[in-house]
């Protein structure tokens, strides 16, 4: 196996995964993969040429000229401009595949050219989308002797006249199956795997088969709720946001008087579950006009109808349920007794769920802008944010879009002066149709997979720039940690009493193992970094400003509702847009650092340290069981120790190398850039072939 810190053929950088009956599948794969990687790294370092080492030389990442570029860039990013951008992008609903969304794409392309980027173009894809039928609304009805006595709202209540718009789409779950089902109703808590397991083990008298289930949002992806319900035999799913999770402070009220969700608020969102993500009809391939497409029945889409409702309507349904009372941890905050159901208090009553949403192929448009690198134009630093929203999307994603537009303006201004051009090419990406399952970014990666796999240095994502006003939140590949810390130290704090964004972040969200630094989480799969990270192994990070993590909310309360407005952001989240500005500045500085530094600021030692902590966590849970089967962690620990030693020595030698040696610099940077690719398994994970990054995807 070639090593990530060796200059062998990068196409052979991969790790293998296997499972062992009775154990978490990550265990054996880590043992084999890390052992092989550590051995390869050792070999790679031993062949590190002495000619690359020059004790007298240091890197120039903080030369006066680069310090000037950094300061100029950060000072150019203005909070007022971000506010104006957000006001523009939230002026009308802009659902993926609609004329309003294409209008935004064209606006961005034109703006980027005017701002001074070298180029900006629309990149279209023909993707499978889902929309409610305006003439045949989706709804849930309570029937008595077959006659409707109650039905759920077709639209959320308009609580401010400014929030009313003819293009507001009614609440719906994209990719729900079309159909009408009738039956009894069962309450299944959050509809997690554990919830269904609880029913199976503790309540065998409750049979999900042939029933409609109602579940509250939270804890897991909504599509997984539907998947588990369908597997249990449910014929339909009703989803709602319980006030315990989305309106938990009675003292201050709900929107428009506070940020909490009103009773009619319903969370829109897709229910598409697939490791492929992207267009459901063309998994693994770009959705171009000439692409072969699956039939709907051959896709991974659900086969049962699903519909979201507000908690006022959910209360009307839940209060009718008979059966036993649920356990304490299954109870929300509605003014009812939470019962399992399966029967109604009135035996003449049943539920009817009608979903008539339609699926169709529409064209969506990514916007890709570029500032070309001066020294290594074939190396790409990529910034991305998705543009589409379920309604106004003032938080998700338009807070990020507003920040991106200011970042591109600041970079464009630097380039237009003629005083600066980045060493490496910077790509700015405005993704389409993310809300439907990362469609725009996934199709782009599928379309240009070979080029991106060879040339992409880093992908820096901001989905929602601001979802709260408490602290910074970062999720990232471990090798990016020091670069992100360095960037945040340069950015002023938006709140008084802190010397920098780094200090605020560290004081309010410290790492559990080392309280002198802020916490950086592990990337999941819920935004546009996923295809870059898990398909082609590009190091990635996701940045945002959040509410206090101790609130333990499932999301910000008005998530994907009509109440996610400019008014909400301006009034309750970021009145002066200083938090948007801080996120934009960190975003820009991380990008500048990777685009401009002679030696890429990755740190493989941090990666190895993260492996140590991960393995220790796994040992705590599984070691006794493994020892009972004669399996130890010795090989894994040895491999990680080797990796740590080699990575440490490698970085020490990089610090001493002669950076005037162009080929030496290129070699080292390629080693650093391709380090993450060492964990790519070209066959993918078992039963999830499109998830190829074997370590951090689990």
Short mmCIF file of C-alpha atoms in Angstrom, two decimals, residues 275-664:
data_model
loop_
_atom_site.label_atom_id
_atom_site.label_comp_id
_atom_site.label_asym_id
_atom_site.label_seq_id
_atom_site.Cartn_x
_atom_site.Cartn_y
_atom_site.Cartn_z
CA UNK A 275 -26.06 6.52 0.84
CA UNK A 276 -25.86 7.88 -2.70
CA UNK A 277 -27.68 11.15 -1.99
CA UNK A 278 -28.04 13.29 -5.08
CA UNK A 279 -30.66 12.72 -7.77
CA UNK A 280 -32.72 9.62 -6.89
CA UNK A 281 -32.98 8.52 -10.52
CA UNK A 282 -29.25 8.65 -11.37
CA UNK A 283 -27.35 7.32 -8.34
CA UNK A 284 -23.61 7.50 -8.90
CA UNK A 285 -23.87 9.44 -12.16
CA UNK A 286 -24.50 13.11 -13.00
CA UNK A 287 -28.11 13.95 -13.87
CA UNK A 288 -27.36 15.30 -17.34
CA UNK A 289 -30.00 15.29 -20.06
CA UNK A 290 -28.47 12.18 -21.64
CA UNK A 291 -28.24 10.16 -18.39
CA UNK A 292 -29.94 6.79 -17.97
CA UNK A 293 -32.62 7.08 -15.30
CA UNK A 294 -34.16 4.54 -12.99
CA UNK A 295 -37.91 4.12 -12.81
CA UNK A 296 -39.43 5.54 -9.63
CA UNK A 297 -40.23 2.07 -8.32
CA UNK A 298 -36.57 1.09 -8.64
CA UNK A 299 -35.28 3.98 -6.51
CA UNK A 300 -34.61 4.11 -2.77
CA UNK A 301 -37.66 6.36 -2.23
CA UNK A 302 -40.27 5.45 0.37
CA UNK A 303 -43.43 3.60 -0.68
CA UNK A 304 -45.73 5.02 2.01
CA UNK A 305 -47.31 8.49 2.31
CA UNK A 306 -45.81 10.96 4.80
CA UNK A 307 -47.09 14.38 5.90
CA UNK A 308 -45.96 17.03 8.44
CA UNK A 309 -48.38 18.97 10.64
CA UNK A 310 -48.20 21.58 13.40
CA UNK A 311 -48.50 20.71 17.06
CA UNK A 312 -51.93 22.36 17.40
CA UNK A 313 -53.31 19.89 14.88
CA UNK A 314 -51.26 17.03 16.34
CA UNK A 315 -52.87 17.69 19.71
CA UNK A 316 -56.33 17.20 18.18
CA UNK A 317 -55.28 13.77 16.93
CA UNK A 318 -53.25 12.59 19.92
CA UNK A 319 -55.92 13.51 22.45
CA UNK A 320 -58.25 11.01 20.75
CA UNK A 321 -55.91 8.05 21.18
CA UNK A 322 -56.81 5.23 23.49
CA UNK A 323 -54.60 2.49 24.81
CA UNK A 324 -52.11 2.68 27.66
CA UNK A 325 -50.18 5.76 28.69
CA UNK A 326 -46.66 5.98 27.25
CA UNK A 327 -43.46 6.00 29.36
CA UNK A 328 -42.29 9.30 30.80
CA UNK A 329 -39.50 9.82 28.26
CA UNK A 330 -42.01 9.43 25.42
CA UNK A 331 -44.11 12.37 26.62
CA UNK A 332 -44.00 15.82 25.05
CA UNK A 333 -45.49 19.07 26.33
CA UNK A 334 -48.93 19.08 24.78
CA UNK A 335 -51.78 19.45 27.25
CA UNK A 336 -52.91 15.85 26.82
CA UNK A 337 -52.27 12.39 28.13
CA UNK A 338 -49.88 10.73 25.70
CA UNK A 339 -51.25 7.27 24.92
CA UNK A 340 -49.89 4.61 22.59
CA UNK A 341 -53.12 4.43 20.62
CA UNK A 342 -53.75 1.60 18.18
CA UNK A 343 -57.34 2.29 19.09
CA UNK A 344 -59.27 5.51 19.60
CA UNK A 345 -61.23 6.39 22.70
CA UNK A 346 -64.21 6.41 20.38
CA UNK A 347 -64.02 3.07 18.51
CA UNK A 348 -65.94 4.56 15.57
CA UNK A 349 -63.07 6.85 14.70
CA UNK A 350 -60.17 6.33 12.28
CA UNK A 351 -57.51 8.39 10.55
CA UNK A 352 -57.20 9.17 6.87
CA UNK A 353 -53.89 10.37 5.46
CA UNK A 354 -54.05 11.80 1.96
CA UNK A 355 -50.87 12.78 0.10
CA UNK A 356 -51.15 13.79 -3.56
CA UNK A 357 -47.71 15.34 -4.04
CA UNK A 358 -46.20 14.83 -7.47
CA UNK A 359 -42.67 13.97 -8.56
CA UNK A 360 -41.17 15.41 -11.72
CA UNK A 361 -37.86 16.15 -13.41
CA UNK A 362 -36.85 19.81 -13.35
CA UNK A 363 -33.66 21.68 -14.14
CA UNK A 364 -31.73 23.19 -11.26
CA UNK A 365 -28.63 25.37 -11.45
CA UNK A 366 -25.41 25.37 -9.48
CA UNK A 367 -23.40 28.58 -9.71
CA UNK A 368 -19.61 28.12 -9.74
CA UNK A 369 -17.30 31.12 -9.55
CA UNK A 370 -13.52 31.08 -9.79
CA UNK A 371 -10.49 33.14 -8.89
CA UNK A 372 -7.57 31.51 -10.67
CA UNK A 373 -4.40 30.68 -8.77
CA UNK A 374 -1.11 32.25 -9.79
CA UNK A 375 1.30 29.42 -8.90
CA UNK A 376 -0.76 26.24 -8.57
CA UNK A 377 -3.91 26.89 -10.60
CA UNK A 378 -4.61 23.15 -10.71
CA UNK A 379 -5.19 23.01 -6.94
CA UNK A 380 -8.65 24.03 -5.76
CA UNK A 381 -9.77 25.53 -2.47
CA UNK A 382 -13.55 25.23 -2.55
CA UNK A 383 -16.13 27.24 -0.61
CA UNK A 384 -19.78 26.19 -0.75
CA UNK A 385 -23.28 27.06 0.43
CA UNK A 386 -26.61 25.86 -0.89
CA UNK A 387 -29.11 28.40 -2.13
CA UNK A 388 -32.54 26.73 -2.19
CA UNK A 389 -35.01 27.01 0.69
CA UNK A 390 -38.36 25.46 1.57
CA UNK A 391 -39.87 28.93 2.00
CA UNK A 392 -37.94 32.14 2.80
CA UNK A 393 -35.03 30.27 4.36
CA UNK A 394 -33.70 33.22 6.33
CA UNK A 395 -31.59 30.87 8.46
CA UNK A 396 -31.31 27.78 6.27
CA UNK A 397 -29.62 28.56 3.93
CA UNK A 398 -29.89 32.27 3.24
CA UNK A 399 -27.85 33.34 6.26
CA UNK A 400 -25.03 31.37 4.66
CA UNK A 401 -25.80 32.69 1.17
CA UNK A 402 -25.70 36.26 2.46
CA UNK A 403 -22.31 35.60 4.06
CA UNK A 404 -20.97 33.91 0.91
CA UNK A 405 -21.87 36.93 -1.21
CA UNK A 406 -19.88 39.16 1.12
CA UNK A 407 -16.92 36.77 1.12
CA UNK A 408 -16.84 36.75 -2.68
CA UNK A 409 -17.08 40.54 -2.73
CA UNK A 410 -14.09 40.80 -0.39
CA UNK A 411 -12.01 38.34 -2.45
CA UNK A 412 -13.07 40.03 -5.68
CA UNK A 413 -12.10 43.44 -4.35
CA UNK A 414 -8.61 42.15 -3.51
CA UNK A 415 -8.18 40.73 -6.98
CA UNK A 416 -9.53 43.83 -8.75
CA UNK A 417 -6.92 46.03 -7.11
CA UNK A 418 -4.25 44.04 -8.94
CA UNK A 419 -2.21 43.70 -5.74
CA UNK A 420 -3.03 40.07 -5.03
CA UNK A 421 -3.92 36.78 -6.59
CA UNK A 422 -4.05 33.53 -4.61
CA UNK A 423 -1.37 30.92 -5.03
CA UNK A 424 -4.06 28.28 -5.65
CA UNK A 425 -7.40 28.54 -7.43
CA UNK A 426 -10.45 29.36 -5.28
CA UNK A 427 -13.84 28.00 -6.34
CA UNK A 428 -17.00 29.56 -4.93
CA UNK A 429 -20.06 27.31 -5.21
CA UNK A 430 -23.74 28.13 -4.76
CA UNK A 431 -25.44 24.74 -4.74
CA UNK A 432 -28.94 23.96 -5.97
CA UNK A 433 -31.53 21.60 -4.45
CA UNK A 434 -29.63 20.71 -1.29
CA UNK A 435 -32.89 20.47 0.63
CA UNK A 436 -33.99 17.53 -1.51
CA UNK A 437 -30.92 15.48 -0.58
CA UNK A 438 -27.71 17.32 -1.50
CA UNK A 439 -28.64 17.16 -5.18
CA UNK A 440 -26.62 20.08 -6.60
CA UNK A 441 -23.34 19.33 -4.85
CA UNK A 442 -23.61 15.58 -5.35
CA UNK A 443 -24.31 15.88 -9.08
CA UNK A 444 -21.34 18.24 -9.41
CA UNK A 445 -19.00 15.80 -7.64
CA UNK A 446 -20.31 12.94 -9.76
CA UNK A 447 -19.82 15.04 -12.90
CA UNK A 448 -16.25 16.11 -12.12
CA UNK A 449 -15.19 13.36 -9.76
CA UNK A 450 -11.83 12.55 -11.32
CA UNK A 451 -10.71 16.17 -11.55
CA UNK A 452 -11.88 17.05 -8.05
CA UNK A 453 -10.32 13.93 -6.55
CA UNK A 454 -6.96 14.91 -8.04
CA UNK A 455 -7.09 18.66 -7.45
CA UNK A 456 -9.36 19.62 -4.54
CA UNK A 457 -7.38 20.70 -1.48
CA UNK A 458 -10.22 21.42 0.95
CA UNK A 459 -13.96 21.98 0.95
CA UNK A 460 -15.22 24.67 3.36
CA UNK A 461 -18.98 24.64 3.89
CA UNK A 462 -21.37 27.10 5.45
CA UNK A 463 -24.95 25.89 5.24
CA UNK A 464 -26.64 28.19 7.75
CA UNK A 465 -24.24 30.86 8.98
CA UNK A 466 -26.29 31.74 12.06
CA UNK A 467 -28.85 29.54 13.82
CA UNK A 468 -28.37 31.11 17.26
CA UNK A 469 -26.46 33.92 18.96
CA UNK A 470 -24.33 32.13 21.54
CA UNK A 471 -21.11 30.71 20.10
CA UNK A 472 -19.22 29.38 17.12
CA UNK A 473 -19.69 25.76 16.09
CA UNK A 474 -17.26 23.87 13.85
CA UNK A 475 -17.26 20.32 12.52
CA UNK A 476 -14.18 19.30 10.63
CA UNK A 477 -11.67 16.74 9.52
CA UNK A 478 -9.14 16.54 12.41
CA UNK A 479 -6.24 17.72 10.26
CA UNK A 480 -7.92 21.12 9.87
CA UNK A 481 -8.15 21.91 13.57
CA UNK A 482 -5.09 24.15 13.94
CA UNK A 483 -5.86 26.11 10.77
CA UNK A 484 -9.39 26.83 11.96
CA UNK A 485 -8.14 27.86 15.39
CA UNK A 486 -5.59 30.18 13.78
CA UNK A 487 -8.26 31.80 11.61
CA UNK A 488 -10.66 32.31 14.53
CA UNK A 489 -7.90 34.02 16.54
CA UNK A 490 -7.64 36.69 13.83
CA UNK A 491 -11.37 37.44 13.86
CA UNK A 492 -12.73 39.94 16.42
CA UNK A 493 -15.41 38.66 18.77
CA UNK A 494 -18.95 39.83 17.94
CA UNK A 495 -19.66 39.97 21.69
CA UNK A 496 -17.94 42.27 24.17
CA UNK A 497 -15.52 40.86 26.73
CA UNK A 498 -13.54 38.55 24.43
CA UNK A 499 -10.33 39.30 22.56
CA UNK A 500 -11.29 37.20 19.55
CA UNK A 501 -13.82 34.77 18.15
CA UNK A 502 -11.47 32.00 19.28
CA UNK A 503 -11.63 33.15 22.92
CA UNK A 504 -15.43 33.47 22.87
CA UNK A 505 -15.73 30.02 21.28
CA UNK A 506 -13.30 28.47 23.76
CA UNK A 507 -15.01 30.03 26.80
CA UNK A 508 -18.52 29.07 25.71
CA UNK A 509 -17.94 25.74 23.97
CA UNK A 510 -14.71 24.22 25.24
CA UNK A 511 -13.41 20.80 24.30
CA UNK A 512 -14.25 18.23 26.97
CA UNK A 513 -10.75 16.74 26.98
CA UNK A 514 -8.81 20.01 26.72
CA UNK A 515 -10.70 23.06 27.97
CA UNK A 516 -8.00 25.42 26.70
CA UNK A 517 -9.30 24.94 23.15
CA UNK A 518 -12.79 25.05 21.63
CA UNK A 519 -14.71 21.93 20.75
CA UNK A 520 -14.62 20.76 17.12
CA UNK A 521 -17.11 18.05 16.23
CA UNK A 522 -17.05 15.24 13.68
CA UNK A 523 -18.75 15.83 10.35
CA UNK A 524 -22.04 14.03 9.78
CA UNK A 525 -23.69 13.77 6.39
CA UNK A 526 -26.37 16.47 6.40
CA UNK A 527 -24.94 19.12 4.12
CA UNK A 528 -22.96 19.71 0.95
CA UNK A 529 -19.59 18.67 2.36
CA UNK A 530 -20.80 15.04 2.26
CA UNK A 531 -20.10 14.18 -1.41
CA UNK A 532 -16.67 15.82 -1.22
CA UNK A 533 -15.77 14.08 2.02
CA UNK A 534 -17.32 10.66 1.63
CA UNK A 535 -17.12 10.11 -2.13
CA UNK A 536 -13.64 11.43 -2.91
CA UNK A 537 -11.93 12.01 0.45
CA UNK A 538 -11.54 15.79 0.34
CA UNK A 539 -10.85 17.27 3.81
CA UNK A 540 -13.83 19.36 4.84
CA UNK A 541 -15.28 21.61 7.49
CA UNK A 542 -18.66 23.11 8.29
CA UNK A 543 -18.92 26.45 10.12
CA UNK A 544 -21.81 28.25 11.83
CA UNK A 545 -22.90 30.31 14.84
CA UNK A 546 -25.27 28.46 17.18
CA UNK A 547 -27.48 28.72 20.25
CA UNK A 548 -26.27 27.44 23.63
CA UNK A 549 -25.56 23.70 23.17
CA UNK A 550 -26.87 23.11 26.69
CA UNK A 551 -30.39 23.87 25.42
CA UNK A 552 -30.21 20.47 23.69
CA UNK A 553 -32.64 21.47 20.96
CA UNK A 554 -33.15 19.27 17.91
CA UNK A 555 -32.73 22.41 15.77
CA UNK A 556 -33.60 26.08 15.92
CA UNK A 557 -37.36 26.08 16.57
CA UNK A 558 -38.83 27.50 13.32
CA UNK A 559 -36.70 25.20 11.15
CA UNK A 560 -38.11 24.82 7.59
CA UNK A 561 -41.32 26.66 8.40
CA UNK A 562 -42.92 29.79 6.94
CA UNK A 563 -41.72 31.65 10.04
CA UNK A 564 -38.05 31.42 9.08
CA UNK A 565 -37.93 35.05 7.95
CA UNK A 566 -35.62 38.04 7.80
CA UNK A 567 -37.64 39.46 10.71
CA UNK A 568 -36.79 36.39 12.81
CA UNK A 569 -33.05 36.73 12.16
CA UNK A 570 -32.94 40.48 12.64
CA UNK A 571 -35.10 40.47 15.78
CA UNK A 572 -34.04 37.35 17.67
CA UNK A 573 -30.79 35.92 16.29
CA UNK A 574 -28.39 38.61 15.11
CA UNK A 575 -29.72 42.17 15.22
CA UNK A 576 -26.40 43.78 14.20
CA UNK A 577 -25.23 40.88 11.94
CA UNK A 578 -21.92 40.71 13.80
CA UNK A 579 -22.24 36.93 14.16
CA UNK A 580 -22.78 36.59 10.43
CA UNK A 581 -19.72 38.75 9.97
CA UNK A 582 -17.62 36.59 12.32
CA UNK A 583 -18.57 33.39 10.48
CA UNK A 584 -17.86 35.03 7.11
CA UNK A 585 -14.46 36.20 8.32
CA UNK A 586 -13.43 32.79 9.65
CA UNK A 587 -14.70 31.24 6.40
CA UNK A 588 -12.67 33.67 4.31
CA UNK A 589 -9.51 33.39 6.39
CA UNK A 590 -9.47 29.59 6.35
CA UNK A 591 -9.91 29.74 2.58
CA UNK A 592 -7.15 32.35 2.19
CA UNK A 593 -4.78 30.34 4.36
CA UNK A 594 -5.22 27.20 2.26
CA UNK A 595 -5.18 29.15 -1.00
CA UNK A 596 -2.11 31.26 -0.19
CA UNK A 597 0.19 29.34 2.16
CA UNK A 598 3.26 27.90 0.53
CA UNK A 599 2.90 24.78 2.67
CA UNK A 600 -0.68 23.66 3.17
CA UNK A 601 -1.65 24.11 6.85
CA UNK A 602 -2.85 20.54 7.46
CA UNK A 603 -1.77 18.78 10.64
CA UNK A 604 -1.59 14.98 10.43
CA UNK A 605 -0.61 14.72 14.11
CA UNK A 606 -4.01 16.07 15.10
CA UNK A 607 -5.53 13.39 12.89
CA UNK A 608 -3.57 10.70 14.71
CA UNK A 609 -4.55 12.16 18.09
CA UNK A 610 -8.20 12.00 17.09
CA UNK A 611 -7.71 8.34 16.19
CA UNK A 612 -6.30 7.73 19.66
CA UNK A 613 -9.33 9.29 21.36
CA UNK A 614 -11.75 7.46 19.06
CA UNK A 615 -10.14 4.10 19.70
CA UNK A 616 -10.14 4.74 23.45
CA UNK A 617 -13.86 5.46 23.27
CA UNK A 618 -14.48 2.23 21.35
CA UNK A 619 -12.34 0.28 23.79
CA UNK A 620 -14.44 1.52 26.69
CA UNK A 621 -17.56 0.10 25.04
CA UNK A 622 -16.32 -3.07 23.34
CA UNK A 623 -12.99 -4.20 24.77
CA UNK A 624 -14.38 -6.64 27.32
CA UNK A 625 -16.56 -8.31 24.72
CA UNK A 626 -13.68 -8.51 22.26
CA UNK A 627 -11.32 -9.93 24.85
CA UNK A 628 -13.86 -12.68 25.51
CA UNK A 629 -13.46 -13.65 21.86
CA UNK A 630 -9.67 -13.51 21.95
CA UNK A 631 -9.39 -10.22 20.07
CA UNK A 632 -7.24 -7.34 21.32
CA UNK A 633 -6.57 -3.76 20.31
CA UNK A 634 -2.79 -4.26 20.30
CA UNK A 635 -2.35 -4.04 16.53
CA UNK A 636 -4.55 -0.96 16.27
CA UNK A 637 -2.78 0.86 19.08
CA UNK A 638 0.61 -0.01 17.59
CA UNK A 639 -0.44 1.29 14.18
CA UNK A 640 -1.74 4.56 15.62
CA UNK A 641 1.46 5.01 17.62
CA UNK A 642 3.46 4.49 14.43
CA UNK A 643 1.27 6.99 12.62
CA UNK A 644 1.74 9.54 15.39
CA UNK A 645 5.52 9.13 15.36
CA UNK A 646 5.83 9.35 11.59
CA UNK A 647 3.43 12.29 11.31
CA UNK A 648 5.29 14.19 14.03
CA UNK A 649 8.66 13.65 12.38
CA UNK A 650 7.23 14.47 8.97
CA UNK A 651 5.89 17.84 10.15
CA UNK A 652 9.14 18.64 11.93
CA UNK A 653 11.04 18.10 8.69
CA UNK A 654 8.51 20.11 6.69
CA UNK A 655 9.15 23.05 8.99
CA UNK A 656 12.84 22.87 8.05
CA UNK A 657 12.52 22.28 4.34
CA UNK A 658 13.73 24.63 1.63
CA UNK A 659 10.56 26.29 0.36
CA UNK A 660 12.41 27.75 -2.60
CA UNK A 661 12.55 24.23 -4.01
CA UNK A 662 9.37 24.22 -6.12
CA UNK A 663 9.27 20.47 -6.66
CA UNK A 664 9.85 19.79 -2.97
#
